[in-house]
Each structure stands twice: as structure tokens, then as C-alpha cells.
């Protein structure tokens, strides 16, 4: 188990509709005023990162979407320590554009920007904006070239690159990012192609929610592959958090979310998502094995089971850390109130349990 404290991120609600496809009340808003205040609350609560979302088209209960890079910059301007991870979608973005945008933001914010490379799963979105749609593994091949190009632009003089998707010839970017060697690069996915890509080029790998056993299998696989490549990658896992004073209260909230799920939106999302997950050659991509109840939360966040009392949730977080998880990416129903509650009630218990485990290890 890592001796470093486990880190925490939260999904930025820069997209309307919250993080569940349900008609339950959500005291969460997608506008900038709400999100600036939320970012300050999260920073004070002890969160390390915020992750903005990228959507180009309305759907599945999300009618409005703010663009991720501009929104990330606004949140950085409202905070002092929080790192913001901007979602970038290869296709609409080129590596040259992303590298220059992010280098400038890094300079302007004292080195606090990071990037999440989203390979894309929703064919309808690409069709709507006139972008070519690649097959599953080809999307990850493009993303890997995108990341190699970003790293090269940010670290090399006279950068040249000759890939199948991107070309550079003696390119020099000045100024470069403040962060060395480069701003942190995150990526997601559950398929073999996603894990293989992370094991070669990414700094962080996000996986959808899962049981401790399921996450351990993914962590073991990616760490073994990364070691063989002479590479190291950190692991983040998605989790929808329902922390309440009693387990009964928390479970009742989960039941209400599912009971009030929007069947039309869940089924539409489920059809597109499962099609994307099954499209990986081994049929193991994101959502390939998700039930419709799982799909009420976009990234299988219920599966991670951070639902219950602060003590129960803290113990489950430390169990995740024990199998190799470095970061928990959290979602909430009512973001401002629940991020504050998480910081007051859950995070201190996590730190206590981490210290207890460290003392036990030293004594052994």
C-alpha cells in the first residue's frame, strides 16, 4: 500500500443535470457562480483536484454544457491550491492547440492545470459535429499519439513527430508549462486498449466504479504492464458518494435516485454506452457489463459502494488504497453541501485510518 495519502477529486458540474440520470432533486447547478463557490469549498475541504467534463451535444438529461478548458481556467482563477483537470477530446482538439492552451493556463495559474484525454465513446456526438468516427482501438491509438505529442511539445526543442494521426516538424513552443516535466496527464477507460495505453504514456489512469476485487484486477494488470514498459502510472477510481449520519439514510437516498430515474434517458444512455463498451475487441470496455441501475450514474459510481456513514465510507476508501488506488474521483447529489460534509466528516477519518495502517506497518 502506498505511504502517500490517498487523494481526492470531484467531478465539476459544468454540465446541467448533475451526475445521475434521475428526476430526484439535485441542489447542484452548472453555472459559473455555483461552481466557483464549489471549488472554494472543495479546496477548503481538502480536495486535491477538480475534473471538468467535456460534452458537445445535449442529451441524457444534460441540456447545457460549458466548454471544459475555459471553465477550468475560470475555476483556477477562483482558487489558490486546487488543481483543475481539463477534459480534452482528440478530434475536435489537436495536440498543438491543446499544448498551447494548457501551457498558457499553466503559466497564468502558477502550475495548476492538468488534462484528461477522453478518447470518446459517443458516436452520435462525433457525427453531430462532423468529426470522423474511429473504431474502438483506433480511438485509443489516436489518443496515445496525442499524449506523446503533448509530452514532446512540452519537453523538447525542435520537436518532430511522424505518427498516423499527427505530424510535427521542428516545432518549438515557448513559453512551456511551469510544471516539470509536464502538466499531469490523465486518461480513462476500462478496456484492454485503455489499460495498455495508460501503461505506456499516461501519468494517471481513471477507471469506472467497481468492487474492490474488480479494481484490484485492473490495478494489478496495468501496474504489471507499466513496469514492463519502464513506466509508472497512478490509479484513480470513480465513486458516487452518499454520506449520511446513518446507513439507512444513505441507502434510502440511493433507492430514491434509482426509483426516480428517467427511464427514457437511462435507456438511451445505456444503449449508446453499452454499444461503446462492447465495441472493444474483448468486450470489456466501459459499461460493457453495467446494469441499467448502474447506468443511472454515468460512470458506474454506485458500484464503488461509498454509500453509508462517514466511518463506513472511510474504511472502504482505505480498502481501495490497499489494492493500489491513489485517488478517488467523487460525485455527489448536492455538491456544495455534500463536499463540505465529506471534508468535515469523512476525510479526517480517512487520514486517521491511514496513520493507523502506517503505524501497524512500521511495527510489523
CSV table of C-alpha atoms in Angstrom, one decimal:
chain,number,residue,atom,x,y,z
A,1,UNK,CA,0.0,0.0,0.0
A,2,UNK,CA,1.3,3.5,-0.9
A,3,UNK,CA,2.6,5.5,2.0
A,4,UNK,CA,1.3,8.7,0.3
A,5,UNK,CA,-2.1,9.9,1.5
A,6,UNK,CA,-4.9,9.0,-0.9
A,7,UNK,CA,-6.0,12.0,-2.9
A,8,UNK,CA,-9.5,13.2,-3.8
A,9,UNK,CA,-11.0,14.8,-6.8
A,10,UNK,CA,-14.6,15.8,-7.6
A,11,UNK,CA,-16.5,16.0,-10.9
A,12,UNK,CA,-17.1,19.6,-11.8
A,13,UNK,CA,-20.8,20.1,-12.7
A,14,UNK,CA,-20.2,22.3,-15.7
A,15,UNK,CA,-22.8,20.2,-17.4
A,16,UNK,CA,-26.5,20.5,-16.5
A,17,UNK,CA,-28.5,17.7,-14.9
A,18,UNK,CA,-26.0,16.7,-12.2
A,19,UNK,CA,-24.3,13.3,-12.2
A,20,UNK,CA,-27.4,11.0,-12.0
A,21,UNK,CA,-29.9,10.4,-14.7
A,22,UNK,CA,-32.8,10.8,-12.3
A,23,UNK,CA,-35.6,13.3,-11.6
A,24,UNK,CA,-34.7,13.4,-7.9
A,25,UNK,CA,-34.0,16.9,-6.6
A,26,UNK,CA,-30.4,17.9,-7.1
A,27,UNK,CA,-29.3,21.1,-5.4
A,28,UNK,CA,-26.4,21.4,-7.9
A,29,UNK,CA,-26.1,23.9,-10.8
A,30,UNK,CA,-23.9,24.1,-13.9
A,31,UNK,CA,-23.3,27.9,-13.9
A,32,UNK,CA,-20.1,29.6,-13.0
A,33,UNK,CA,-21.2,31.3,-9.8
A,34,UNK,CA,-22.2,27.9,-8.2
A,35,UNK,CA,-19.0,26.3,-9.5
A,36,UNK,CA,-16.7,29.0,-8.2
A,37,UNK,CA,-18.1,28.7,-4.8
A,38,UNK,CA,-18.0,24.9,-5.0
A,39,UNK,CA,-14.3,25.0,-6.0
A,40,UNK,CA,-13.5,27.1,-2.9
A,41,UNK,CA,-15.5,24.7,-0.7
A,42,UNK,CA,-13.7,21.7,-2.1
A,43,UNK,CA,-10.3,23.4,-1.7
A,44,UNK,CA,-11.0,24.2,1.9
A,45,UNK,CA,-12.4,20.6,2.5
A,46,UNK,CA,-9.1,19.1,1.4
A,47,UNK,CA,-9.7,18.1,-2.2
A,48,UNK,CA,-6.7,18.0,-4.5
A,49,UNK,CA,-8.3,18.1,-7.9
A,50,UNK,CA,-11.4,19.1,-9.8
A,51,UNK,CA,-12.3,17.4,-13.1
A,52,UNK,CA,-14.3,19.3,-15.7
A,53,UNK,CA,-16.5,17.4,-18.2
A,54,UNK,CA,-16.5,17.7,-22.0
A,55,UNK,CA,-19.8,17.4,-23.9
A,56,UNK,CA,-20.5,18.9,-27.3
A,57,UNK,CA,-24.2,17.8,-27.6
A,58,UNK,CA,-27.2,17.8,-25.4
A,59,UNK,CA,-28.6,14.5,-24.2
A,60,UNK,CA,-29.3,12.1,-21.3
A,61,UNK,CA,-30.7,14.9,-19.1
A,62,UNK,CA,-27.8,17.3,-19.9
A,63,UNK,CA,-29.2,20.1,-21.9
A,64,UNK,CA,-26.4,22.7,-21.3
A,65,UNK,CA,-22.7,22.2,-21.3
A,66,UNK,CA,-19.9,24.7,-20.7
A,67,UNK,CA,-16.6,24.1,-22.5
A,68,UNK,CA,-14.1,22.4,-20.3
A,69,UNK,CA,-10.8,24.3,-20.8
A,70,UNK,CA,-12.3,27.8,-20.5
A,71,UNK,CA,-14.3,26.6,-17.5
A,72,UNK,CA,-11.2,25.0,-15.9
A,73,UNK,CA,-9.3,28.3,-16.2
A,74,UNK,CA,-12.2,30.2,-14.5
A,75,UNK,CA,-12.1,27.8,-11.6
A,76,UNK,CA,-8.3,28.2,-11.3
A,77,UNK,CA,-8.8,31.9,-11.1
A,78,UNK,CA,-11.2,31.4,-8.1
A,79,UNK,CA,-8.9,29.2,-6.1
A,80,UNK,CA,-5.3,29.1,-4.8
A,81,UNK,CA,-4.3,25.5,-4.4
A,82,UNK,CA,-6.8,23.3,-6.2
A,83,UNK,CA,-5.6,21.6,-9.4
A,84,UNK,CA,-8.2,21.5,-12.2
A,85,UNK,CA,-8.1,18.7,-14.8
A,86,UNK,CA,-9.5,19.9,-18.2
A,87,UNK,CA,-11.1,17.3,-20.4
A,88,UNK,CA,-9.8,17.2,-23.9
A,89,UNK,CA,-11.3,15.2,-26.8
A,90,UNK,CA,-8.9,14.3,-29.6
A,91,UNK,CA,-10.6,15.1,-32.9
A,92,UNK,CA,-12.1,18.4,-32.0
A,93,UNK,CA,-8.8,19.3,-30.4
A,94,UNK,CA,-5.3,18.9,-32.0
A,95,UNK,CA,-2.2,18.4,-29.9
A,96,UNK,CA,-0.8,21.8,-31.0
A,97,UNK,CA,-3.9,23.7,-29.8
A,98,UNK,CA,-4.2,21.8,-26.5
A,99,UNK,CA,-0.5,22.1,-25.8
A,100,UNK,CA,-0.5,25.9,-26.3
A,101,UNK,CA,-3.8,26.5,-24.4
A,102,UNK,CA,-2.7,24.5,-21.4
A,103,UNK,CA,0.9,25.9,-21.4
A,104,UNK,CA,-0.6,29.4,-21.2
A,105,UNK,CA,-3.1,28.5,-18.5
A,106,UNK,CA,-0.3,26.7,-16.5
A,107,UNK,CA,1.8,29.9,-16.7
A,108,UNK,CA,-1.1,32.1,-15.6
A,109,UNK,CA,-2.1,29.9,-12.7
A,110,UNK,CA,1.2,29.0,-11.1
A,111,UNK,CA,1.3,25.4,-12.5
A,112,UNK,CA,-2.2,24.1,-11.5
A,113,UNK,CA,-3.7,22.8,-14.8
A,114,UNK,CA,-3.9,19.1,-15.7
A,115,UNK,CA,-5.5,17.3,-18.6
A,116,UNK,CA,-7.8,14.4,-19.1
A,117,UNK,CA,-7.6,12.8,-22.5
A,118,UNK,CA,-11.0,11.5,-23.4
A,119,UNK,CA,-10.8,9.0,-26.3
A,120,UNK,CA,-14.5,9.3,-27.0
A,121,UNK,CA,-17.3,6.8,-26.8
A,122,UNK,CA,-20.5,8.5,-28.1
A,123,UNK,CA,-20.6,8.1,-31.9
A,124,UNK,CA,-23.7,10.3,-32.2
A,125,UNK,CA,-21.7,13.3,-30.8
A,126,UNK,CA,-18.9,12.9,-33.3
A,127,UNK,CA,-21.5,12.7,-36.1
A,128,UNK,CA,-23.3,15.7,-34.9
A,129,UNK,CA,-20.2,17.9,-35.0
A,130,UNK,CA,-18.9,16.5,-38.3
A,131,UNK,CA,-15.9,14.6,-36.8
A,132,UNK,CA,-14.8,11.3,-38.3
A,133,UNK,CA,-15.6,8.3,-36.0
A,134,UNK,CA,-12.9,5.8,-35.5
A,135,UNK,CA,-13.2,2.2,-34.3
A,136,UNK,CA,-12.6,1.5,-30.6
A,137,UNK,CA,-8.9,0.6,-30.6
A,138,UNK,CA,-8.1,3.2,-33.2
A,139,UNK,CA,-9.5,5.9,-30.9
A,140,UNK,CA,-7.0,4.8,-28.3
A,141,UNK,CA,-4.2,4.7,-30.8
A,142,UNK,CA,-5.0,8.3,-31.7
A,143,UNK,CA,-5.1,9.3,-28.0
A,144,UNK,CA,-1.7,7.7,-27.4
A,145,UNK,CA,-0.3,9.7,-30.3
A,146,UNK,CA,-2.0,12.8,-28.9
A,147,UNK,CA,-0.3,12.3,-25.5
A,148,UNK,CA,3.1,11.6,-27.0
A,149,UNK,CA,2.8,14.8,-29.0
A,150,UNK,CA,1.8,16.8,-25.9
A,151,UNK,CA,4.7,15.5,-23.9
A,152,UNK,CA,7.1,16.1,-26.8
A,153,UNK,CA,5.9,19.7,-27.4
A,154,UNK,CA,6.2,20.5,-23.7
A,155,UNK,CA,9.6,19.0,-23.1
A,156,UNK,CA,11.6,19.1,-26.3
A,157,UNK,CA,13.3,21.7,-28.5
A,158,UNK,CA,12.7,21.3,-32.3
A,159,UNK,CA,10.1,18.6,-31.6
A,160,UNK,CA,9.4,16.3,-34.6
A,161,UNK,CA,6.8,13.5,-34.7
A,162,UNK,CA,5.6,11.4,-37.5
A,163,UNK,CA,2.5,9.4,-36.5
A,164,UNK,CA,-0.5,8.0,-38.3
A,165,UNK,CA,-2.7,10.9,-36.9
A,166,UNK,CA,-0.4,13.8,-36.1
A,167,UNK,CA,2.8,15.3,-37.6
A,168,UNK,CA,5.2,17.9,-36.2
A,169,UNK,CA,8.4,19.3,-37.8
A,170,UNK,CA,11.0,21.1,-35.7
A,171,UNK,CA,8.3,22.7,-33.6
A,172,UNK,CA,9.2,24.9,-30.6
A,173,UNK,CA,6.6,26.0,-28.0
A,174,UNK,CA,7.5,29.0,-25.8
A,175,UNK,CA,6.7,29.5,-23.1
A,176,UNK,CA,6.4,26.0,-21.9
A,177,UNK,CA,4.3,25.0,-18.9
A,178,UNK,CA,5.7,25.8,-15.4
A,179,UNK,CA,5.2,22.2,-14.3
A,180,UNK,CA,8.1,19.9,-15.0
A,181,UNK,CA,8.4,17.7,-16.9
A,182,UNK,CA,4.8,18.4,-17.9
A,183,UNK,CA,1.3,19.0,-16.5
A,184,UNK,CA,-0.2,15.7,-15.3
A,185,UNK,CA,-1.9,13.7,-18.0
A,186,UNK,CA,-5.0,11.6,-17.0
A,187,UNK,CA,-7.0,9.2,-19.2
A,188,UNK,CA,-9.9,6.9,-18.6
A,189,UNK,CA,-11.3,3.6,-19.9
A,190,UNK,CA,-11.8,0.0,-18.8
A,191,UNK,CA,-10.8,-1.8,-21.9
A,192,UNK,CA,-7.6,-3.6,-22.7
A,193,UNK,CA,-6.7,-0.8,-25.1
A,194,UNK,CA,-7.2,1.8,-22.4
A,195,UNK,CA,-5.1,0.0,-19.9
A,196,UNK,CA,-2.4,-0.7,-22.4
A,197,UNK,CA,-2.2,2.9,-23.4
A,198,UNK,CA,-2.0,4.1,-19.8
A,199,UNK,CA,0.8,1.6,-19.1
A,200,UNK,CA,2.9,3.3,-21.9
A,201,UNK,CA,2.2,7.0,-21.7
A,202,UNK,CA,-0.3,8.3,-19.1
A,203,UNK,CA,0.5,9.7,-15.7
A,204,UNK,CA,-2.9,8.7,-14.3
A,205,UNK,CA,-5.5,6.1,-15.2
A,206,UNK,CA,-9.1,6.6,-14.3
A,207,UNK,CA,-11.4,3.6,-14.2
A,208,UNK,CA,-15.2,3.4,-13.8
A,209,UNK,CA,-16.6,2.4,-10.5
A,210,UNK,CA,-16.2,-1.2,-9.4
A,211,UNK,CA,-15.9,-3.5,-6.5
A,212,UNK,CA,-12.6,-3.7,-4.6
A,213,UNK,CA,-11.9,-7.0,-6.2
A,214,UNK,CA,-12.7,-5.7,-9.7
A,215,UNK,CA,-10.5,-2.7,-9.2
A,216,UNK,CA,-7.6,-4.8,-7.9
A,217,UNK,CA,-7.6,-6.9,-11.0
A,218,UNK,CA,-7.4,-3.8,-13.2
A,219,UNK,CA,-4.7,-2.2,-11.0
A,220,UNK,CA,-2.6,-5.4,-11.0
A,221,UNK,CA,-2.8,-5.6,-14.8
A,222,UNK,CA,-1.9,-2.0,-15.5
A,223,UNK,CA,0.9,-1.9,-13.0
A,224,UNK,CA,2.5,-5.1,-14.3
A,225,UNK,CA,2.3,-3.8,-17.9
A,226,UNK,CA,3.6,-0.4,-16.9
A,227,UNK,CA,6.6,-1.9,-15.1
A,228,UNK,CA,7.4,-4.0,-18.2
A,229,UNK,CA,7.4,-0.7,-20.1
A,230,UNK,CA,9.7,1.1,-17.6
A,231,UNK,CA,6.7,3.4,-16.8
A,232,UNK,CA,4.8,4.2,-13.7
A,233,UNK,CA,1.1,5.2,-13.6
A,234,UNK,CA,-1.2,6.2,-10.8
A,235,UNK,CA,-4.8,4.9,-10.5
A,236,UNK,CA,-8.0,6.9,-9.9
A,237,UNK,CA,-11.4,5.3,-9.4
A,238,UNK,CA,-14.9,6.8,-9.9
A,239,UNK,CA,-17.3,6.8,-7.0
A,240,UNK,CA,-20.6,8.4,-6.3
A,241,UNK,CA,-20.6,9.3,-2.6
A,242,UNK,CA,-23.8,9.2,-0.5
A,243,UNK,CA,-22.6,10.0,3.1
A,244,UNK,CA,-25.2,10.4,5.7
A,245,UNK,CA,-25.4,10.1,9.5
A,246,UNK,CA,-26.8,6.6,9.3
A,247,UNK,CA,-26.5,3.8,6.7
A,248,UNK,CA,-30.3,3.7,6.5
A,249,UNK,CA,-30.5,7.3,5.4
A,250,UNK,CA,-27.8,6.8,2.8
A,251,UNK,CA,-29.4,3.7,1.3
A,252,UNK,CA,-32.8,5.5,1.2
A,253,UNK,CA,-31.2,8.2,-0.9
A,254,UNK,CA,-29.8,5.6,-3.3
A,255,UNK,CA,-33.2,3.9,-3.5
A,256,UNK,CA,-34.9,7.3,-4.3
A,257,UNK,CA,-32.3,8.1,-7.0
A,258,UNK,CA,-33.0,4.8,-8.7
A,259,UNK,CA,-36.7,4.9,-8.1
A,260,UNK,CA,-36.9,8.4,-9.8
A,261,UNK,CA,-34.5,7.5,-12.6
A,262,UNK,CA,-35.5,8.9,-16.0
A,263,UNK,CA,-36.2,5.6,-17.9
A,264,UNK,CA,-36.1,7.2,-21.4
A,265,UNK,CA,-32.8,9.0,-20.7
A,266,UNK,CA,-31.2,6.0,-18.9
A,267,UNK,CA,-32.2,3.6,-21.7
A,268,UNK,CA,-30.9,6.0,-24.4
A,269,UNK,CA,-27.6,6.5,-22.5
A,270,UNK,CA,-27.5,2.7,-21.7
A,271,UNK,CA,-27.9,1.7,-25.3
A,272,UNK,CA,-25.1,4.1,-26.5
A,273,UNK,CA,-22.8,3.3,-23.6
A,274,UNK,CA,-23.2,-0.5,-23.8
A,275,UNK,CA,-22.6,-0.4,-27.5
A,276,UNK,CA,-19.4,1.6,-26.9
A,277,UNK,CA,-18.3,-0.8,-24.1
A,278,UNK,CA,-19.0,-3.9,-26.2
A,279,UNK,CA,-17.1,-2.4,-29.2
A,280,UNK,CA,-13.7,-3.2,-27.6
A,281,UNK,CA,-12.3,-6.4,-29.2
A,282,UNK,CA,-12.6,-8.2,-25.9
A,283,UNK,CA,-16.0,-6.7,-25.0
A,284,UNK,CA,-14.7,-5.3,-21.7
A,285,UNK,CA,-14.8,-1.6,-22.3
A,286,UNK,CA,-16.6,1.0,-20.1
A,287,UNK,CA,-20.2,0.0,-19.3
A,288,UNK,CA,-20.0,-3.4,-21.1
A,289,UNK,CA,-21.2,-5.2,-18.0
A,290,UNK,CA,-23.2,-2.4,-16.4
A,291,UNK,CA,-26.8,-2.9,-15.3
A,292,UNK,CA,-29.4,-0.2,-16.0
A,293,UNK,CA,-29.3,0.6,-12.3
A,294,UNK,CA,-25.6,1.1,-12.6
A,295,UNK,CA,-26.1,3.4,-15.6
A,296,UNK,CA,-28.3,5.8,-13.6
A,297,UNK,CA,-24.9,7.2,-12.5
A,298,UNK,CA,-22.9,7.9,-15.6
A,299,UNK,CA,-19.6,6.2,-14.7
A,300,UNK,CA,-20.8,3.2,-12.6
A,301,UNK,CA,-20.2,5.3,-9.4
A,302,UNK,CA,-22.7,3.2,-7.3
A,303,UNK,CA,-20.5,0.1,-7.8
A,304,UNK,CA,-17.7,1.5,-5.7
A,305,UNK,CA,-20.1,1.5,-2.7
A,306,UNK,CA,-19.1,4.7,-1.0
A,307,UNK,CA,-22.6,4.8,0.4
A,308,UNK,CA,-23.2,4.8,4.2
A,309,UNK,CA,-21.9,6.5,7.3
A,310,UNK,CA,-18.7,8.5,7.3
A,311,UNK,CA,-16.9,5.7,9.1
A,312,UNK,CA,-18.1,3.0,6.6
A,313,UNK,CA,-17.1,5.2,3.7
A,314,UNK,CA,-13.6,6.0,5.2
A,315,UNK,CA,-13.0,2.3,5.7
A,316,UNK,CA,-13.9,1.5,2.1
A,317,UNK,CA,-11.7,4.2,0.8
A,318,UNK,CA,-8.7,2.8,2.8
A,319,UNK,CA,-9.6,-0.6,1.4
A,320,UNK,CA,-9.4,0.8,-2.1
A,321,UNK,CA,-6.0,2.3,-1.3
A,322,UNK,CA,-4.8,-1.1,-0.1
A,323,UNK,CA,-5.3,-2.6,-3.6
A,324,UNK,CA,-3.4,0.3,-5.2
A,325,UNK,CA,-5.9,3.2,-5.7
A,326,UNK,CA,-4.2,6.6,-5.5
A,327,UNK,CA,-7.2,8.9,-6.0
A,328,UNK,CA,-10.9,8.7,-5.6
A,329,UNK,CA,-12.9,10.8,-8.1
A,330,UNK,CA,-16.1,11.7,-6.4
A,331,UNK,CA,-19.6,12.7,-7.4
A,332,UNK,CA,-22.4,13.9,-5.2
A,333,UNK,CA,-26.2,14.7,-5.4
A,334,UNK,CA,-26.0,18.1,-3.8
A,335,UNK,CA,-22.4,19.1,-4.4
A,336,UNK,CA,-21.8,22.2,-2.2
A,337,UNK,CA,-23.4,20.8,0.9
A,338,UNK,CA,-22.0,17.3,0.4
A,339,UNK,CA,-18.5,18.2,-0.5
A,340,UNK,CA,-18.4,20.3,2.7
A,341,UNK,CA,-19.8,17.3,4.7
A,342,UNK,CA,-17.3,15.0,3.2
A,343,UNK,CA,-14.4,17.3,4.2
A,344,UNK,CA,-15.7,17.6,7.7
A,345,UNK,CA,-16.8,14.1,8.4
A,346,UNK,CA,-15.1,11.6,6.0
A,347,UNK,CA,-11.7,12.9,5.2
A,348,UNK,CA,-10.5,13.2,8.8
A,349,UNK,CA,-11.4,9.5,9.4
A,350,UNK,CA,-9.6,8.5,6.2
A,351,UNK,CA,-6.4,10.3,7.5
A,352,UNK,CA,-6.8,8.6,10.9
A,353,UNK,CA,-7.1,5.2,9.3
A,354,UNK,CA,-4.1,5.8,7.0
A,355,UNK,CA,-2.0,6.8,10.0
A,356,UNK,CA,-3.1,3.7,11.9
A,357,UNK,CA,-2.2,1.4,9.0
A,358,UNK,CA,1.2,3.2,8.7
A,359,UNK,CA,1.9,2.6,12.4
A,360,UNK,CA,0.9,-1.1,12.0
A,361,UNK,CA,3.3,-1.5,9.0
A,362,UNK,CA,6.2,0.1,10.9
A,363,UNK,CA,5.6,-2.2,13.9
A,364,UNK,CA,5.4,-5.3,11.8
